XYZ file of C-alpha atoms in Angstrom:
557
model
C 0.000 0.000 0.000
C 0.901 3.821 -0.248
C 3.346 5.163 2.544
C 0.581 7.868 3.722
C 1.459 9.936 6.371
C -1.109 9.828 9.428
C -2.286 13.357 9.167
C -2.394 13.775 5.238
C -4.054 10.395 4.289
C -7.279 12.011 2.871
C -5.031 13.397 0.248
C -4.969 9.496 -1.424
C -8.156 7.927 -1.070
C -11.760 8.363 -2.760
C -14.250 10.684 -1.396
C -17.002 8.052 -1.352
C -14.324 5.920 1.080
C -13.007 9.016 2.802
C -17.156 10.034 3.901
C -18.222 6.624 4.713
C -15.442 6.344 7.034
C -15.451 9.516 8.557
C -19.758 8.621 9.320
C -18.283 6.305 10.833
C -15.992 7.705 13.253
C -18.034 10.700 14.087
C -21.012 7.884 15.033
C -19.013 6.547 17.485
C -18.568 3.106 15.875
C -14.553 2.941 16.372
C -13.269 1.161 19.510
C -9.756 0.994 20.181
C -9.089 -2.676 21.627
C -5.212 -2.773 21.950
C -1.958 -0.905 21.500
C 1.606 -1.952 21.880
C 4.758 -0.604 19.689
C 2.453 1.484 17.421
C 0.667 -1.271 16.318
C -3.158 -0.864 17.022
C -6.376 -2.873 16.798
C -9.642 -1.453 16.554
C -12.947 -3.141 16.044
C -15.309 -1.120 13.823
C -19.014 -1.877 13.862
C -21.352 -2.047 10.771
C -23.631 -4.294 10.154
C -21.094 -6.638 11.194
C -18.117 -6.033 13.172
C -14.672 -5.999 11.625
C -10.886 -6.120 13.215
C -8.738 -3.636 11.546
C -5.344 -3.326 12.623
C -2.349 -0.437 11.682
C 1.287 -0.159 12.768
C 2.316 3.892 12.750
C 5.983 4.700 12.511
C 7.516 6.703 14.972
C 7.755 9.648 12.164
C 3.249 9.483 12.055
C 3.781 7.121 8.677
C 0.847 4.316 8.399
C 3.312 1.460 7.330
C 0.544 -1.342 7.770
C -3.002 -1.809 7.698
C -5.421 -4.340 7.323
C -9.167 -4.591 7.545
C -10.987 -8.374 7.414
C -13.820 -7.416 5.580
C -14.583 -8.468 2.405
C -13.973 -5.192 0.605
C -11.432 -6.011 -2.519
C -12.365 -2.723 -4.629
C -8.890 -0.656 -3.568
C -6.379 -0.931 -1.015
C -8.227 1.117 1.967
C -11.700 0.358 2.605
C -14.226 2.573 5.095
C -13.126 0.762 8.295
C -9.964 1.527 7.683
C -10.361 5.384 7.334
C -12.428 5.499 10.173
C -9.455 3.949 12.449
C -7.102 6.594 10.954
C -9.991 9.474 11.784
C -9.772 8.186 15.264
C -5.910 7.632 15.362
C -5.861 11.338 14.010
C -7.912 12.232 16.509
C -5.899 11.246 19.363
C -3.569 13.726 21.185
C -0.138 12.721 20.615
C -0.923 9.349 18.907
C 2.387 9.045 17.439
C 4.334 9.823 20.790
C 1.864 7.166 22.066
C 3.256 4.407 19.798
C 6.734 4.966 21.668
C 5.907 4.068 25.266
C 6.190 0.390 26.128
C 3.564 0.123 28.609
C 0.092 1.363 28.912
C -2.245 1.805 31.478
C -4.372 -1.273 31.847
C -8.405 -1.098 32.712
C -7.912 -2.734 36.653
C -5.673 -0.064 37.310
C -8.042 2.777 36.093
C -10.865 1.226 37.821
C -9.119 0.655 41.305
C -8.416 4.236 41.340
C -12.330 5.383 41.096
C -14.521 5.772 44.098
C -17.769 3.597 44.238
C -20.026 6.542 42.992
C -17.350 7.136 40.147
C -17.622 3.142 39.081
C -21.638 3.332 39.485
C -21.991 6.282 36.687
C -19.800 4.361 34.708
C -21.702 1.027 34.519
C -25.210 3.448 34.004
C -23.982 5.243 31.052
C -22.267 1.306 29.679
C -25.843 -0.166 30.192
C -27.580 2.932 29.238
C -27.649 1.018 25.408
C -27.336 -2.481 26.200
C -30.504 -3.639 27.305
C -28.776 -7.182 27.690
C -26.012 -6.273 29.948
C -28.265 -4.729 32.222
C -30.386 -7.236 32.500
C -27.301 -9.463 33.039
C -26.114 -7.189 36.145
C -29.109 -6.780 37.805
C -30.161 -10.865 37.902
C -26.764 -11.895 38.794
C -26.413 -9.326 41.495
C -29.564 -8.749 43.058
C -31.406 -10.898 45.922
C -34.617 -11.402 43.965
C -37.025 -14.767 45.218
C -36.909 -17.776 42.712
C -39.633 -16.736 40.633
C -38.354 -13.487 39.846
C -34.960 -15.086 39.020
C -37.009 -17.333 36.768
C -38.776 -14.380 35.163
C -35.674 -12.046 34.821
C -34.118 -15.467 33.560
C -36.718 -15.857 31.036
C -36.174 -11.874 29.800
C -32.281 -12.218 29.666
C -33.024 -15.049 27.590
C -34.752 -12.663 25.059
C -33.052 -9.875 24.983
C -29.881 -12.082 24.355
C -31.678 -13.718 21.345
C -32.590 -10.098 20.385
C -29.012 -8.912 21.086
C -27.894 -11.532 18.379
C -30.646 -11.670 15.846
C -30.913 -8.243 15.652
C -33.893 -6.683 12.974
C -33.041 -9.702 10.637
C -34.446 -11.824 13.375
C -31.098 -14.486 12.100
C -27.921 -14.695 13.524
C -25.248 -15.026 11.270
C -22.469 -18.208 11.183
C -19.976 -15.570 12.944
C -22.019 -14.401 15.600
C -24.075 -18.055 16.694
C -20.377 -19.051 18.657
C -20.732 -16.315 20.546
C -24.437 -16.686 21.154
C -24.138 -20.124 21.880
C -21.634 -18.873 24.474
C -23.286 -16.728 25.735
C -26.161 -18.588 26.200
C -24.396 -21.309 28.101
C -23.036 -18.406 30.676
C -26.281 -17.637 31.343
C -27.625 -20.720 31.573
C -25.385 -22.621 33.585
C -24.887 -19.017 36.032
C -28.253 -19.262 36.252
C -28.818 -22.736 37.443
C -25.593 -22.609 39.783
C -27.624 -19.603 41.550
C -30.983 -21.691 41.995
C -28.617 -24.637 43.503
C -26.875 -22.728 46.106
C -30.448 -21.508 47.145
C -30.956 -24.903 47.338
C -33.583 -24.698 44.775
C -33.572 -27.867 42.334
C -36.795 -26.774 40.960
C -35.607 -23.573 40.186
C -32.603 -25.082 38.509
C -34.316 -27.234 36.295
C -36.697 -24.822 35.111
C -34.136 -22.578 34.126
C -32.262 -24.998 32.165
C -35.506 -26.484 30.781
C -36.243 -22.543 29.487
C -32.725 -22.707 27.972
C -33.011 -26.069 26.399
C -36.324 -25.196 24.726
C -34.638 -21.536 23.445
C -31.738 -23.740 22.325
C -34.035 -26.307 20.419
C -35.762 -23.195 18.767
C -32.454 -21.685 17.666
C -31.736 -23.924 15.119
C -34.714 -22.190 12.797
C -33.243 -18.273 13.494
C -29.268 -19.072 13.533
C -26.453 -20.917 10.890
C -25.030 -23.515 12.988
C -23.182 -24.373 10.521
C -20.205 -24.663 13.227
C -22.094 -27.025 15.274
C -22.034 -24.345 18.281
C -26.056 -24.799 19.101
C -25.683 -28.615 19.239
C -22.801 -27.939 21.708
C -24.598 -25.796 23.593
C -27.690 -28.330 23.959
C -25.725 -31.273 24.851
C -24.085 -29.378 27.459
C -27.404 -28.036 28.753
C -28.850 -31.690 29.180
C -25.783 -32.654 30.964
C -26.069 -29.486 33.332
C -29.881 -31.049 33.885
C -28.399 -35.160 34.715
C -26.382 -33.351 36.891
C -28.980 -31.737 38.194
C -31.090 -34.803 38.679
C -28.455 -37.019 39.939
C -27.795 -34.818 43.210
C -32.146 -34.844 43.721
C -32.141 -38.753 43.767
C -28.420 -38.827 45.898
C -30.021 -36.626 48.461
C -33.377 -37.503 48.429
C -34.805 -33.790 47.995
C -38.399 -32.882 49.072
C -39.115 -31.744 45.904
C -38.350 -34.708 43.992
C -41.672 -35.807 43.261
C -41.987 -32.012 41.336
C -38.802 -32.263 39.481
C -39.733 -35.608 38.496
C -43.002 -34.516 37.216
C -41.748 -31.120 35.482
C -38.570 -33.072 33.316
C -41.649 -35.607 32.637
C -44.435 -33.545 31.094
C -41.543 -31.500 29.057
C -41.141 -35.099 27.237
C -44.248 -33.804 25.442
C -43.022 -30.508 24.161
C -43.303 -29.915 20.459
C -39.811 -28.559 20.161
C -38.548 -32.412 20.771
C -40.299 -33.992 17.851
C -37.886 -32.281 15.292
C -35.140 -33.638 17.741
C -35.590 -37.088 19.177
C -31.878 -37.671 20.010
C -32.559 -34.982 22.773
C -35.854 -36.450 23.725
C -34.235 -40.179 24.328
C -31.015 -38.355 25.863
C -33.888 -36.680 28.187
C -35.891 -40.001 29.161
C -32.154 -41.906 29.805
C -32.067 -39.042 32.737
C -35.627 -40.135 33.934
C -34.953 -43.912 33.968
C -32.066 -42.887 36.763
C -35.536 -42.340 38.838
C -36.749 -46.123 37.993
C -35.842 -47.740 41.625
C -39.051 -46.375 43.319
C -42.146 -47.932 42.076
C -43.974 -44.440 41.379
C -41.738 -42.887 39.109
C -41.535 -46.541 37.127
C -44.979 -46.428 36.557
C -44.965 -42.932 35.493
C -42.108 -43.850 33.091
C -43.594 -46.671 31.200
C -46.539 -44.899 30.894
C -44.979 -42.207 29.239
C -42.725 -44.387 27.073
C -45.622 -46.160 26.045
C -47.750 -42.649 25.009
C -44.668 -41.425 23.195
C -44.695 -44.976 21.269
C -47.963 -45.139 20.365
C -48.545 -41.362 19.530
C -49.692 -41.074 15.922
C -48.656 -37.568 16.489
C -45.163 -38.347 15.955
C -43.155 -39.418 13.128
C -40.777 -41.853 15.570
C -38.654 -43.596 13.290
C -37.759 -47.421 13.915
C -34.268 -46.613 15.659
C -36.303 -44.182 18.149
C -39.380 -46.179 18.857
C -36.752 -49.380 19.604
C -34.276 -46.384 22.239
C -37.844 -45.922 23.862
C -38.580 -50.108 23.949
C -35.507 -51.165 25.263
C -35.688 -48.998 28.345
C -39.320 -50.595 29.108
C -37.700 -53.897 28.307
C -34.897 -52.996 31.183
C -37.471 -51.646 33.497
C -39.887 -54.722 33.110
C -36.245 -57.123 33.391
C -34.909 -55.730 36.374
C -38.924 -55.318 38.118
C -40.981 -58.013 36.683
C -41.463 -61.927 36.071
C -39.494 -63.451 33.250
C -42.488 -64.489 31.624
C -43.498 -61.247 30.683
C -40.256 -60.388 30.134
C -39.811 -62.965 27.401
C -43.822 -62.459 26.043
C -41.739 -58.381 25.410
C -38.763 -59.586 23.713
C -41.099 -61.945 21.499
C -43.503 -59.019 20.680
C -40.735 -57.163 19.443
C -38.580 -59.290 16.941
C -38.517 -56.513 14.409
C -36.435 -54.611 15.851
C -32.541 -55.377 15.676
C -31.513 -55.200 19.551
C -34.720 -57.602 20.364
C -33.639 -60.322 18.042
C -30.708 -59.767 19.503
C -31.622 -60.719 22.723
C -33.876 -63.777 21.909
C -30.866 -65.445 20.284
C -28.953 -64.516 23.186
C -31.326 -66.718 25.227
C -31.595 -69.237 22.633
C -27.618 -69.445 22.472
C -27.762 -70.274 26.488
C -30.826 -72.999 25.931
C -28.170 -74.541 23.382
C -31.626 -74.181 20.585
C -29.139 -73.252 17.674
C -32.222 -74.377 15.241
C -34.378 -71.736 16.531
C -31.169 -69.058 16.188
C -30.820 -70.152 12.236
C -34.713 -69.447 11.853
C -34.289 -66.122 13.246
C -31.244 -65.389 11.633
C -33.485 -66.221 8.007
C -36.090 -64.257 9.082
C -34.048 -61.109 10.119
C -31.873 -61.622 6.647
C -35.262 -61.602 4.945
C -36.700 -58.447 6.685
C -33.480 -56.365 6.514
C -32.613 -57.444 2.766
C -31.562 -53.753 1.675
C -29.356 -53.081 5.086
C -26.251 -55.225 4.054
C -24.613 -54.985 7.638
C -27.343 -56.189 9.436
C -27.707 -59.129 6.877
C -24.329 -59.438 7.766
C -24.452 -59.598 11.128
C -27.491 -62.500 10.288
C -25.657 -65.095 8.583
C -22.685 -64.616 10.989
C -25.417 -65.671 13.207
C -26.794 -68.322 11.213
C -23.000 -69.495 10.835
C -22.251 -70.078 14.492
C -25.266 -72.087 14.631
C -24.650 -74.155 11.646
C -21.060 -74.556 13.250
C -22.430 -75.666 16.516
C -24.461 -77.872 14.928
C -21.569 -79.457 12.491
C -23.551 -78.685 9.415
C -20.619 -78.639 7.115
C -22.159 -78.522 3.882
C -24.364 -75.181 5.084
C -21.328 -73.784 6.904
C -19.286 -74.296 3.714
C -21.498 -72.534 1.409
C -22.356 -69.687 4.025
C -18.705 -69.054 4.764
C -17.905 -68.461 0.747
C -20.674 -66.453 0.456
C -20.032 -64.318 3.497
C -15.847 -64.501 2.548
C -16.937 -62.766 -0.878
C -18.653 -60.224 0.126
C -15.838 -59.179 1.880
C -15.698 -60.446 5.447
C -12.138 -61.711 4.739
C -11.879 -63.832 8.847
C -14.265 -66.465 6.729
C -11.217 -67.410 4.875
C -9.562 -69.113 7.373
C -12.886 -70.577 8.605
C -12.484 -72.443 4.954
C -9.535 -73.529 5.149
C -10.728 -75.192 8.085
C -13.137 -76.961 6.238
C -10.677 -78.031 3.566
C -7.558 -79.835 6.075
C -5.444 -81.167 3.203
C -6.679 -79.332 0.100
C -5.659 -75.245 1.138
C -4.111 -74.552 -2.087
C -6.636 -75.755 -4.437
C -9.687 -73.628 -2.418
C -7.021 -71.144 -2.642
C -7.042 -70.655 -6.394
C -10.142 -71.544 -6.493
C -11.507 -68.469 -4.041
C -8.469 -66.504 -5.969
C -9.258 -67.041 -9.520
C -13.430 -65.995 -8.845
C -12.524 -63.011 -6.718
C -10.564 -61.695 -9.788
C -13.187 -62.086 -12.289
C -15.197 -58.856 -10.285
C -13.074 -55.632 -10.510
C -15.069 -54.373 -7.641
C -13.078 -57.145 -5.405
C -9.728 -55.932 -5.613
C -9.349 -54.832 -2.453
C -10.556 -58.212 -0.877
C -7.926 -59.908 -4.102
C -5.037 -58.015 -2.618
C -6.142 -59.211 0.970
C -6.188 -62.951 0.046
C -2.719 -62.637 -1.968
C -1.200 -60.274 0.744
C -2.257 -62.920 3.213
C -0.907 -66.110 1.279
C 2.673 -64.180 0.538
C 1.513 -65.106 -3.105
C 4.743 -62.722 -4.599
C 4.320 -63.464 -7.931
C 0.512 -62.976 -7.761
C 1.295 -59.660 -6.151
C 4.222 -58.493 -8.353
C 1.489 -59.591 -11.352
C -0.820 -57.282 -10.066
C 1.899 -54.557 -9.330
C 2.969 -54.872 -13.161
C -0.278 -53.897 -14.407
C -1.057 -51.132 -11.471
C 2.835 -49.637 -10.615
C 1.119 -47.196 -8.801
C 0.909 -49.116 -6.577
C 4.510 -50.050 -6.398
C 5.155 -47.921 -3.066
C 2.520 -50.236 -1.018
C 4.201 -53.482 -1.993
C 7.993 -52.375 -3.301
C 9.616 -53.984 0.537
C 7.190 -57.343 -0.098
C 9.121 -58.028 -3.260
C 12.379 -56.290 -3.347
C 14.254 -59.742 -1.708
C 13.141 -61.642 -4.438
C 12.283 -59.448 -7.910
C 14.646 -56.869 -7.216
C 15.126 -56.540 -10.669
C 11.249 -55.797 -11.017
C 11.026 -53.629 -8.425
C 13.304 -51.181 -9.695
C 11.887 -50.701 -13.352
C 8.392 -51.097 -11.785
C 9.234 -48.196 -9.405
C 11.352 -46.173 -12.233
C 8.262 -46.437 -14.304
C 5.686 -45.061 -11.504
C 8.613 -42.266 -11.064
C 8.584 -41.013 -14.385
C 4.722 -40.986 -14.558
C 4.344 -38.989 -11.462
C 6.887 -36.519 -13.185
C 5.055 -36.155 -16.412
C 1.612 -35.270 -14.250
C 3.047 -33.129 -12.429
C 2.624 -29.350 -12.604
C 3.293 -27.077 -9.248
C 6.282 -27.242 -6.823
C 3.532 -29.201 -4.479
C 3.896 -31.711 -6.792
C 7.490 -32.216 -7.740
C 8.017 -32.464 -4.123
C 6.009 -35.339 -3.967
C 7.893 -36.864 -6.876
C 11.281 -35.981 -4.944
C 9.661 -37.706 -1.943
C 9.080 -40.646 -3.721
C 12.501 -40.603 -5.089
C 14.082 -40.315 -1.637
C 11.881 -44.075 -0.753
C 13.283 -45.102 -3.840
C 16.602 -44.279 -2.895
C 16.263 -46.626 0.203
C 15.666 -49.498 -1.650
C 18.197 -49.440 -4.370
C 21.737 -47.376 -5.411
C 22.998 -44.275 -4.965
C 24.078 -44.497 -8.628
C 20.776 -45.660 -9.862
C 19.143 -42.838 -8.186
C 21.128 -39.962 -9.706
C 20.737 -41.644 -13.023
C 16.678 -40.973 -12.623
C 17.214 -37.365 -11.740
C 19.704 -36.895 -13.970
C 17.252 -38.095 -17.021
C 14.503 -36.225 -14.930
C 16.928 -33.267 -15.577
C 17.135 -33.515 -19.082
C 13.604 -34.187 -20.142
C 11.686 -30.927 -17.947
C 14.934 -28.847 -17.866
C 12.435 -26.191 -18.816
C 10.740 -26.063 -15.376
C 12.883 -24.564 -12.723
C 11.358 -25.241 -9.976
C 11.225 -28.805 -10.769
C 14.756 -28.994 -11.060
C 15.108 -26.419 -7.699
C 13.599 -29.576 -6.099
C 15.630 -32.548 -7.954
C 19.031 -30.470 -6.669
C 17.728 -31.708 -2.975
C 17.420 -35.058 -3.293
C 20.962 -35.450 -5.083
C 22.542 -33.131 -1.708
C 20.090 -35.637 0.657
């Protein structure tokens, strides 16, 4: 940029920049945040805020200055020229840049009397709706409900701190909401709780969580901040929970009630993780009879509520906590009757084989197994998971033809630990199922992952230097496999993929990585065959410098 000079910089920029700057130093918008060796930083507000920062010379010159806006039409933008209206502004702001240490804020303060300080936070507050708020509930004696009330308008006038007339806050700002949000929060419920108020508490948090939940339509959490914000909010509540059952509070019965009935809030049905994350803190109430009662019936309305869209995964969270309540409370014949009711969902089946395992009824396991293959036919892991089933039990039962077949079939679709199981079932005849598996597994080029495994596994070299000969690509992964015994290979294979990573290349990013590939090379074979690549490398792009900048390293490595 231009070496302007502190009190003639008007002289070199536009009038439209030099106005809209100067509006906004004469509004007030320019804060000074720090100063040390003439270099300043300033936060200038708009409709966002920006951080500009400028180092002055000890002669007044403006030798740096940058702005983080997006402004890319000259050098200087408007938040720039208003930090050099306020720097001009200043008494003495060049002799300022020459003293090493400034004044800091504590020691101002410590110096004013309590009337002085009191003035002071009036005229901060005397714009900032929010911050007064903030003052007065954290440092006032009000009764519970007014905390909750006061907690309930902080809450807004935060949100309307943030959101501002868009009514959205932006990806930059929701950290900093989410922030301060969790302050409040959390400050909030720490000041019910050493009024020994767990109601309080809850309610607070409870006001926050919903707030939270409702955030997600007004902000760009794009950052993840909100989600953050909630899942600390819900631990603040277990918390909150687990000292009301540890000290068996008065009030339980309430706080049990209120976290309840909240189950039912609309905001939750966009959000079911929360809701189940919610009811996991209710189940810790499941030891007296009352609350279990109230639990399952609640489970078993949020189940069955045509209202809401559960989907499978959340309607089986909600099922298996019954199923631990009625296990831990009730006979096992109802307990079974559950699990049977319930066979469509993974975990149950689960469960039933479990039991079936114990019984040693590996016929009834298979059956299940087939029936959960057929149901789940378009979710490949959990068919997976099926027939390993169905294979234990087959196994159990020495069904060696089944096992067999189910064991190829599960091998080839890429569960490679089924190999072995085969070779089990072939004692004396390993190498023939070997190229036998090997030879079908290379008819499907989508297999060449589990084709490497098998070859990799049976130190097949020749099969693998094959495969290297038509892929040298792939050279690096396998080049120490091979080297003992097709050195010979090796090296052209590796020359080859050398030479073809040159020729792509095009930036110094990538010659380095052909130079780093070099330097492996060089660990595998001669010094002298290694300069006699670079020097050919030389000759064939001696028309790209920095190419050859990076081939001069590896020779001096």
């Amino acid at each position: 940029m231009l070496q302007l000079k502190l009190n003639n910089f008007e002289k070199y920029i536009d009038e439209p920049i030099l106005s809209r700057g100067y509006s906004y130093y004469i509004t007030e918008l320019v804060n000074e945040e720090n100063e040390e060796d003439g270099r300043y930083t300033f936060t200038v507000q708009g409709s966002e805020d920006y951080e500009v920062e400028i180092k002055i010379s000890k002669t007044g010159e403006i030798e740096e200055s940058n702005c983080d806006c997006p402004y890319d039409y000259g050098p200087i933008c408007k938040h720039e020229v208003a930090a050099y209206y306020y720097l001009n502004q200043v008494p003495n702001s060049v002799e300022k840049s020459k003293k090493t240490k400034q004044i800091s804020l504590q020691d101002v303060l410590k110096g004013l009397s309590k009337e002085e300080l009191i003035n002071i936070i009036i005229e901060i507050t005397k714009n900032d709706r929010a911050l007064k708020q903030k003052i007065v509930y954290h440092y006032s004696n009000m009764a519970d409900e007014d905390d909750i009330a006061k907690f309930k308008e902080l809450v807004n006038s935060l949100v309307n701190k943030y959101a501002g007339r868009e009514k959205f806050i932006r990806y930059h700002e929701t950290g900093r909401f989410a922030t301060d949000m969790s302050n409040l929060a959390m400050n909030g419920a720490e000041k019910a709780l050493n009024n020994k108020n767990q109601i309080a508490a809850l309610t607070i948090l409870i006001i926050a969580l919903e707030e939270a939940l409702e955030s997600f339509q007004y902000a760009d959490d794009s950052s993840g901040e909100i989600g953050m914000l909630i899942t600390e909010i819900i631990g603040k509540i277990d918390d909150v929970i687990k000292d009301v059952i540890k000290s068996e509070d008065a009030a339980k019965q309430e706080i049990f009630n209120k976290l309840l009935e909240y189950m039912d809030t609309k905001a939750l049905n966009d959000w079911q993780d929360y809701r189940i994350d919610l009811l996991h803190i209710c189940f810790q109430f499941t030891k007296e009879k009352k609350y279990r009662d109230s639990l399952k019936n609640k489970l078993q309305d949020l189940i069955c509520n045509e209202n809401c869209e559960y989907s499978t995964y959340y309607k089986e969270e909600m099922l298996m906590m019954l199923y631990k309540i009625m296990r831990q409370y009730e006979n096992k014949e109802k307990t079974d009757l559950f699990i049977k009711e319930n066979l469509q969902y993974t975990s149950f089946r689960e469960l039933m084989m479990s039991q079936l395992k114990v019984q040693g009824n590996y016929e009834e396991i298979i059956n299940l197994a087939l029936e959960g293959e057929a149901k789940d036919k378009d979710l490949p892991g959990l068919v997976s998971k099926w027939k390993g089933a169905r294979y234990e039990a087959y196994k159990r039962l020495s069904l060696k033809k089944e096992q067999e077949k189910l064991a190829r079939d599960l091998l080839l679709h890429g569960d490679f630990q089924y190999y072995e199981e085969l070779k089990g079932l072939h004692k004396g005849n390993e190498l023939v199922l070997y190229n036998e598996i090997k030879n079908e597994i290379k008819k499907d080029r989508y297999k060449t992952s589990l084709y490497l495994q098998l070859i990799v596994y049976e130190k097949d070299l020749q099969e693998v230097l094959d495969y290297v000969k038509k892929n040298p690509i792939r050279i690096e992964q396998f080049a120490h496999m091979l080297i003992d015994k097709h050195e010979e290979e090796v090296i052209s294979i590796y020359k080859e993929y050398i030479f073809l990573m040159s020729k792509l290349a095009s930036d110094r990013k990538k010659y380095r990585e052909v130079c780093r590939t070099i330097l492996r090379f060089k660990k595998l074979t001669s010094k002298i065959e290694v300069n006699e690549v670079v020097t050919e490398l030389r000759l064939l792009y001696k028309n790209r410098p920095a190419f050859l900048d990076e081939l001069s390293k590896v020779i001096s490595n």
